[in-house]
mmCIF file of C-alpha atoms in Angstrom:
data_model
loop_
_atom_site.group_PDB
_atom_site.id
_atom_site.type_symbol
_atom_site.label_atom_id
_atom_site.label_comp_id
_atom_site.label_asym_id
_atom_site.label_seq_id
_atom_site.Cartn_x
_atom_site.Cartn_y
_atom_site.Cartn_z
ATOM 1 C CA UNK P 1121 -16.506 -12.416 11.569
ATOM 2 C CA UNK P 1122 -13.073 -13.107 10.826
ATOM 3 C CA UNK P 1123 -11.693 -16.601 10.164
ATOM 4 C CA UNK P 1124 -7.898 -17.687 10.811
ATOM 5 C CA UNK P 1125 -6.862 -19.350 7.771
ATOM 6 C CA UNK P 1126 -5.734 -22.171 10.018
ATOM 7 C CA UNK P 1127 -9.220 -22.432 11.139
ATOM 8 C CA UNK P 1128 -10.213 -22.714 7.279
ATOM 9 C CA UNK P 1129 -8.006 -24.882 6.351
ATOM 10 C CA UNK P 1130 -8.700 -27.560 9.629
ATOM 11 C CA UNK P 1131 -12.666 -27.475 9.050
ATOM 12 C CA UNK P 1132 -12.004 -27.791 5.464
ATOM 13 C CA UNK P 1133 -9.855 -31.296 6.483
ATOM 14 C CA UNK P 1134 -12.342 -31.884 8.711
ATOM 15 C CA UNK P 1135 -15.441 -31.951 6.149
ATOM 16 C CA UNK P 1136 -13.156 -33.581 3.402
ATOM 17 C CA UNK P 1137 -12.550 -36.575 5.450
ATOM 18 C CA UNK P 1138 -15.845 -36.831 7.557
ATOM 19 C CA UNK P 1139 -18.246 -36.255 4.808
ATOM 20 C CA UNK P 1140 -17.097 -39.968 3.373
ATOM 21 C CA UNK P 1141 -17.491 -41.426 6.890
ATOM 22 C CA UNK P 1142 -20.570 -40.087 7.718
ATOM 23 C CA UNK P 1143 -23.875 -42.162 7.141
ATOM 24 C CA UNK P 1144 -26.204 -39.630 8.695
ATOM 25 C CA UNK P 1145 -28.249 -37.168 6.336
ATOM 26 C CA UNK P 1146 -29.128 -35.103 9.166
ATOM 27 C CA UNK P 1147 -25.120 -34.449 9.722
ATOM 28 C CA UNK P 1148 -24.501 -33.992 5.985
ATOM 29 C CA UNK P 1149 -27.524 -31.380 6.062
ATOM 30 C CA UNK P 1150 -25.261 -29.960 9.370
ATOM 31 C CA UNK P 1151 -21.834 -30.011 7.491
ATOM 32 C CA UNK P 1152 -23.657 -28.150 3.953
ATOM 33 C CA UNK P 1153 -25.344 -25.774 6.414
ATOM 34 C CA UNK P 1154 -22.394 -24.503 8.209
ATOM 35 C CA UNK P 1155 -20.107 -23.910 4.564
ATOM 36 C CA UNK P 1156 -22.971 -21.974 3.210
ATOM 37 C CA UNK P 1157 -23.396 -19.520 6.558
ATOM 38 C CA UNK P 1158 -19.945 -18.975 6.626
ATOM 39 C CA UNK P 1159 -20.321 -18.052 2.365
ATOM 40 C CA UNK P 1160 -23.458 -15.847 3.223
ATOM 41 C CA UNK P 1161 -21.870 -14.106 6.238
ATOM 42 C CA UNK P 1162 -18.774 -13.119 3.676
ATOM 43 C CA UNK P 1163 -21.159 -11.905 1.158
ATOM 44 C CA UNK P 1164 -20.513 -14.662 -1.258
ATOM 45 C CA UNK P 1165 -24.683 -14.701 -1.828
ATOM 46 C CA UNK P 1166 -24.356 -16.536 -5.340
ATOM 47 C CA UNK P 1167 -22.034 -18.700 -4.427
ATOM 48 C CA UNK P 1168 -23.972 -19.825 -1.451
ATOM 49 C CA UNK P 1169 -27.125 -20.366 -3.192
ATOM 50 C CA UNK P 1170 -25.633 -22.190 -5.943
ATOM 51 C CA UNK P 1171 -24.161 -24.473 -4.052
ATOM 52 C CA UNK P 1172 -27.516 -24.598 -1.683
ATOM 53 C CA UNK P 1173 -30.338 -24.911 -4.247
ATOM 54 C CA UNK P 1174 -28.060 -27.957 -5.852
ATOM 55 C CA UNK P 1175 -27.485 -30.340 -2.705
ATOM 56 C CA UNK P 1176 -31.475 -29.680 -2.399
ATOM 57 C CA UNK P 1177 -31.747 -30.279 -5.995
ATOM 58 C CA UNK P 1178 -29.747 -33.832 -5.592
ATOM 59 C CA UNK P 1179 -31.588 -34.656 -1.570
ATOM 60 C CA UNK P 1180 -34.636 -34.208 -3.274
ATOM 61 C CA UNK P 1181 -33.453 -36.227 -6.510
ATOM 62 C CA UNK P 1182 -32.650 -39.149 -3.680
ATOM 63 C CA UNK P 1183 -35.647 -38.464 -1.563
ATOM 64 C CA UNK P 1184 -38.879 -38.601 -4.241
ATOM 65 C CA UNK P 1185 -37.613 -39.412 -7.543
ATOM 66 C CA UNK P 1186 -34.868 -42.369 -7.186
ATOM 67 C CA UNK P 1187 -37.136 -45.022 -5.759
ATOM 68 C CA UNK P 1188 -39.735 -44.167 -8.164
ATOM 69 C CA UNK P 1189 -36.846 -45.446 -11.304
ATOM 70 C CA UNK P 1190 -35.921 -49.117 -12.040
ATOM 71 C CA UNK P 1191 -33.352 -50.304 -9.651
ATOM 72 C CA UNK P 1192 -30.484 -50.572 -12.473
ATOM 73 C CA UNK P 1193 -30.661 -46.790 -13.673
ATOM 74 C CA UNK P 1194 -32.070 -45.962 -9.346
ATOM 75 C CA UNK P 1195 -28.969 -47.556 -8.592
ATOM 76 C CA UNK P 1196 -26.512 -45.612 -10.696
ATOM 77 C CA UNK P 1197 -28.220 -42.272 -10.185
ATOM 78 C CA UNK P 1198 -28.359 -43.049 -6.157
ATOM 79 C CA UNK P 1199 -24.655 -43.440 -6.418
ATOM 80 C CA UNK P 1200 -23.438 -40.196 -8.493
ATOM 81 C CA UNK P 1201 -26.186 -38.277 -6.322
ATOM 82 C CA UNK P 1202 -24.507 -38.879 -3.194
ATOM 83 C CA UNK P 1203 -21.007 -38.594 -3.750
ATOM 84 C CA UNK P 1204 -21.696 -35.232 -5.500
ATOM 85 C CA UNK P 1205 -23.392 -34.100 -2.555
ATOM 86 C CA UNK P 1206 -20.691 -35.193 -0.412
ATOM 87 C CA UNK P 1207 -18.480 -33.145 -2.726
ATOM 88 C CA UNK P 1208 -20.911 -30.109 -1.844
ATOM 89 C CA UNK P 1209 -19.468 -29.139 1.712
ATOM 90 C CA UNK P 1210 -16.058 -29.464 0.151
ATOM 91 C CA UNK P 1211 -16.364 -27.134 -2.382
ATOM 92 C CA UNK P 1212 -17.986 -24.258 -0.542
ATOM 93 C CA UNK P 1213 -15.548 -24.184 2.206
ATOM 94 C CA UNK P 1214 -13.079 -24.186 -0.366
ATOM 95 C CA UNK P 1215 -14.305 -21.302 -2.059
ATOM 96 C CA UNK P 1216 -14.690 -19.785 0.952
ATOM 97 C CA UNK P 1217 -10.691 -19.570 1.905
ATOM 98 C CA UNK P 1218 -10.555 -18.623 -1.530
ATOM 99 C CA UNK P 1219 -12.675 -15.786 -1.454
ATOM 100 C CA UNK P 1220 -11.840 -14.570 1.979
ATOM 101 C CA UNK P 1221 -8.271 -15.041 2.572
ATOM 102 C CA UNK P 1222 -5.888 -13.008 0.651
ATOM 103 C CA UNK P 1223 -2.186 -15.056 -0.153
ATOM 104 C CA UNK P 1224 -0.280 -12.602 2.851
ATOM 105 C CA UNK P 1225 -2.246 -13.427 5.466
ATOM 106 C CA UNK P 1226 -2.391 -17.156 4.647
ATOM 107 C CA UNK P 1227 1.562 -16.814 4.218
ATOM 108 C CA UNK P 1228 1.427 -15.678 7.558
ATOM 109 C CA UNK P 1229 -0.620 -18.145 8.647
ATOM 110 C CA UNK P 1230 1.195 -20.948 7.352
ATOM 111 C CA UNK P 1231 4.547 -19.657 8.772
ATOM 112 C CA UNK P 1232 3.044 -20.067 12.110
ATOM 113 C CA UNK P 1233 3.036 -23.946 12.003
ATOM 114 C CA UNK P 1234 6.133 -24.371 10.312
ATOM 115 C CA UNK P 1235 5.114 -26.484 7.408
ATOM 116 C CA UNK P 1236 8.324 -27.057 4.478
ATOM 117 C CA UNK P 1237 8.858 -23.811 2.314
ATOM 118 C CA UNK P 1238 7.679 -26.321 -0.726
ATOM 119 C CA UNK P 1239 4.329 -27.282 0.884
ATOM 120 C CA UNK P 1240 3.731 -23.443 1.877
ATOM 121 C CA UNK P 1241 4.666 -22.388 -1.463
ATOM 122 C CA UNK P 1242 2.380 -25.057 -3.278
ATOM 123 C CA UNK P 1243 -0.486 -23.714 -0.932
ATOM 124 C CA UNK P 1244 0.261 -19.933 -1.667
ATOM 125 C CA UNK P 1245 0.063 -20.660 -5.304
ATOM 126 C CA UNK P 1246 -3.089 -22.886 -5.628
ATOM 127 C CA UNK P 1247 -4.728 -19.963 -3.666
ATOM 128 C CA UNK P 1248 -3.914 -17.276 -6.553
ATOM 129 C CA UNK P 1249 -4.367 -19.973 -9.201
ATOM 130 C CA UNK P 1250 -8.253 -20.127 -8.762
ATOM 131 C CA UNK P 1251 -9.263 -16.768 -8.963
ATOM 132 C CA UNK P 1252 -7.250 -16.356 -11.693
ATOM 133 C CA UNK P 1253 -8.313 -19.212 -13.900
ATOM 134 C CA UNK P 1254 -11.935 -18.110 -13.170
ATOM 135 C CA UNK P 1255 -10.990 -14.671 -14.848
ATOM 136 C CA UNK P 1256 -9.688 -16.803 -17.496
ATOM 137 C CA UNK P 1257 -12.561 -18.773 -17.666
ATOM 138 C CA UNK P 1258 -14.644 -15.584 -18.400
ATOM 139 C CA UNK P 1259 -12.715 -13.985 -21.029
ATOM 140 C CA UNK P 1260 -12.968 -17.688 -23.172
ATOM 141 C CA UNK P 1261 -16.725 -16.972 -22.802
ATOM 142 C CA UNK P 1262 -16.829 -13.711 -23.894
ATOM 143 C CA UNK P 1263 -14.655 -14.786 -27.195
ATOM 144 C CA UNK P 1264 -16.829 -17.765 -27.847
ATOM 145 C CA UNK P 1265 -20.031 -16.063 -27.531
ATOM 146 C CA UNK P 1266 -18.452 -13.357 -30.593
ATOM 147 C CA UNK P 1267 -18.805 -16.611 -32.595
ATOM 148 C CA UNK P 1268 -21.911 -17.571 -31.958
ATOM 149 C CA UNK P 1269 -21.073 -20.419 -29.216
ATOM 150 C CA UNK P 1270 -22.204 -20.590 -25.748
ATOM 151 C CA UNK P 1271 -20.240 -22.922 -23.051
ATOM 152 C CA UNK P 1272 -22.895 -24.812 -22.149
ATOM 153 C CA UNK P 1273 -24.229 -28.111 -21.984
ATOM 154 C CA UNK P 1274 -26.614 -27.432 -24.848
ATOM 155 C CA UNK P 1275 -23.869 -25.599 -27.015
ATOM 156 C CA UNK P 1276 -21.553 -28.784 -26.593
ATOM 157 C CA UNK P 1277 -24.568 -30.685 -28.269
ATOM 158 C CA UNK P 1278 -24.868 -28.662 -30.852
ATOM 159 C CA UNK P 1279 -20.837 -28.282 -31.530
ATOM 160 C CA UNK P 1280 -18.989 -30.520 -29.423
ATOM 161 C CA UNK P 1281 -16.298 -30.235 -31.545
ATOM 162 C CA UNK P 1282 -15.616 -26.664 -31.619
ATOM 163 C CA UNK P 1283 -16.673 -26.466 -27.771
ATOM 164 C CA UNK P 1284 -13.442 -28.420 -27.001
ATOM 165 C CA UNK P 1285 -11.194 -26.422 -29.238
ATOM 166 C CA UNK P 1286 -12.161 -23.602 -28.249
ATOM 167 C CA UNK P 1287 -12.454 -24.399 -24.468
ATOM 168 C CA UNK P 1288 -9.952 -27.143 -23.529
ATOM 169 C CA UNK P 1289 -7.213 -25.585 -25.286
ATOM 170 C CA UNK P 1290 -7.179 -22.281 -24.426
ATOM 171 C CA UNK P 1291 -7.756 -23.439 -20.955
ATOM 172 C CA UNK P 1292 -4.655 -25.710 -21.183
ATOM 173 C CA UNK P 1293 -2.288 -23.060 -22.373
ATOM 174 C CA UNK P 1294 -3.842 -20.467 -20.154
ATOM 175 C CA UNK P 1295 -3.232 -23.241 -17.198
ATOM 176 C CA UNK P 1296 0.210 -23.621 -18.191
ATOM 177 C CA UNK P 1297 0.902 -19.862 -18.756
ATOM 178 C CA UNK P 1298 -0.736 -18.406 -15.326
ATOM 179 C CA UNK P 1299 1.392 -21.073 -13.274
ATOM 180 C CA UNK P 1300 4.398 -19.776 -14.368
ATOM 181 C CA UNK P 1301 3.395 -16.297 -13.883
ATOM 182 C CA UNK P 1302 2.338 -16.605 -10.355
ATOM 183 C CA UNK P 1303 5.278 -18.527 -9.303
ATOM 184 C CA UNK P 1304 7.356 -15.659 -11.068
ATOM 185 C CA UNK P 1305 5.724 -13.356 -9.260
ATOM 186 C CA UNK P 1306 5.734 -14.930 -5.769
ATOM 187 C CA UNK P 1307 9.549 -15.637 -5.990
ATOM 188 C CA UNK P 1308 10.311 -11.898 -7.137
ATOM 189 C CA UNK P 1309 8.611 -11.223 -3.596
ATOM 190 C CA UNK P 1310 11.047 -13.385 -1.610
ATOM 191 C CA UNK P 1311 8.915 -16.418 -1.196
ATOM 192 C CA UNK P 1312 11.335 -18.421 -1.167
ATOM 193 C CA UNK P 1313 13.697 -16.347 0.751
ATOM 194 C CA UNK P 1314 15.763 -18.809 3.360
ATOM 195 C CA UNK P 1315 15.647 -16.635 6.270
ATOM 196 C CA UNK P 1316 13.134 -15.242 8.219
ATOM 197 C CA UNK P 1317 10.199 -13.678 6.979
ATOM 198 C CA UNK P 1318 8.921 -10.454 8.483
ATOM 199 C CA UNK P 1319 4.909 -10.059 7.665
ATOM 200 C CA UNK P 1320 3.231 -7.066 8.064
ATOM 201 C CA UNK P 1321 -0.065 -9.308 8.303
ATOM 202 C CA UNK P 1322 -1.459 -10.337 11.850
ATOM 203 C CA UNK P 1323 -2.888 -13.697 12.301
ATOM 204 C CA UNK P 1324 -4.807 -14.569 15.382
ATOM 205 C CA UNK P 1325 -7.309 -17.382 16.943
ATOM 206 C CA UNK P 1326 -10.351 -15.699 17.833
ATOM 207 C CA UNK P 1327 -13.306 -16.487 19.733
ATOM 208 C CA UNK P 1328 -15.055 -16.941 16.252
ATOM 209 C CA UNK P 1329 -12.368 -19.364 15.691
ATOM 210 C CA UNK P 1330 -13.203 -21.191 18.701
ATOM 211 C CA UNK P 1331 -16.676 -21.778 18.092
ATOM 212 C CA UNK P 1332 -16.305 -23.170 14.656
ATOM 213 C CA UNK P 1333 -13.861 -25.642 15.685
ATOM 214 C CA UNK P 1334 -16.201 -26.697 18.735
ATOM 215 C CA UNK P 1335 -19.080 -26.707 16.172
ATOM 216 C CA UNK P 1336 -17.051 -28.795 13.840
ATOM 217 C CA UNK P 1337 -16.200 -31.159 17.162
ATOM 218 C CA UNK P 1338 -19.475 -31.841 18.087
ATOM 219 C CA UNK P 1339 -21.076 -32.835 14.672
ATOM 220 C CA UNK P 1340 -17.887 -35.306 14.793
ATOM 221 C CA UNK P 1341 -18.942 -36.360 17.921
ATOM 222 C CA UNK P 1342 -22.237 -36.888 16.894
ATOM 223 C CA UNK P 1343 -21.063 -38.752 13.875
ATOM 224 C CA UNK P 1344 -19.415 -41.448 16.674
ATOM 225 C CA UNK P 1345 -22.770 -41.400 18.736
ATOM 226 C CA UNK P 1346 -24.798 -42.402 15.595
ATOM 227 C CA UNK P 1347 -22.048 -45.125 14.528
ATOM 228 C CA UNK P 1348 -22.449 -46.706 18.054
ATOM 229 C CA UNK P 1349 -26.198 -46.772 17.985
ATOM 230 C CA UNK P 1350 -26.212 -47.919 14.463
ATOM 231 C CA UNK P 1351 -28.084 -44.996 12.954
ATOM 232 C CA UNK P 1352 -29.674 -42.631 15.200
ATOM 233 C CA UNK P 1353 -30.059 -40.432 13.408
ATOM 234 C CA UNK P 1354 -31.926 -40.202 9.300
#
């Protein structure tokens, strides 16, 4: 199953905005579900479970565990736990035009609906940026573990200090540097040529297409439904 990055990027707006309406759990199970079948059907396994075993982690952390906490500290847990779970949805999907959709077909895509050269560059970019500051990510790992640091929660206990040297700084500069060098790169391939662009890439609604956006539709519509009734649903 192939996606149109259109089709990404509309159930991505979609989820981003209807994820902070909704009031349903049985809809927010609906809109994680849907991200992490999409993730499992591109063969993004770890991703997908990641981001599944944590938004059970945090329903369950709501479910059996907040009430059971004084209503001060209930109350501020309650409230981190769902907007991070809200966040959830937002992040697979996102991942999930990252991982699937290389920068020549979303090009292509984008020319399609004749968005500003600026916006379609600024999309373009962010798409390479990721995947590239995730390799980045790695390699500061790799050179903290040599001296006997590990990026994690417990290592920032135990040297917070050197943890953010060594972390937010190279990060920074490395942020800084791989910018530059994908915006080089992109305008030594004529993205921001003024004429028209030929694309050797062909973009296309499909029936998969289709369905997703229906899909997407009626959990909206089912979103209005319990808002009239004042809460059908959980």
């Amino acid at each position: 199953m192939v996606l149109d990055p259109r089709t990404k990027l509309l159930i991505l707006a979609i989820t981003s905005i209807s994820v902070f309406l909704n009031e349903s759990m049985v809809i927010e199970c609906l809109f994680t579900a849907i991200p992490i079948l999409l993730l499992l059907q591109a063969k993004e396994f770890r991703t997908a479970s990641k981001y599944g075993l944590f938004f059970v982690a945090l329903l369950m952390i709501q479910l059996f565990v907040i009430f059971k906490l004084p209503v001060t500290v209930g109350g501020i847990i309650y409230m981190f736990d769902v907007y991070i779970r809200k966040l959830i949805p937002c992040f697979m999907l996102g991942a999930f035009l990252i991982h699937t959709t290389k920068v020549s077909t979303f090009l292509a895509a984008l020319s399609r609906l004749h968005l500003s050269k600026g916006f379609t560059i600024s999309l373009s970019v962010t798409l390479r940026y990721f995947p590239t500051m995730a390799e980045e990510w790695n390699y500061i790992k790799d050179a903290m573990a040599l001296r006997g640091i590990t990026a994690s929660l417990i290592g920032f206990m135990r040297h917070p200090i050197r943890v953010m040297e060594y972390v937010y700084v190279p990060m920074l500069v490395s942020a800084s540097k791989i910018s530059d060098e994908i915006t080089q790169a992109a305008i030594t391939r004529g993205i921001d040529h003024a004429g028209r662009r030929s694309c050797m890439e062909k973009v296309y609604f499909s029936i998969w297409d289709a369905l997703i956006v229906t899909i997407y539709i009626g959990i909206i519509c089912m979103m209005f439904f319990d808002f009239l009734r004042g809460g059908v649903f959980l």
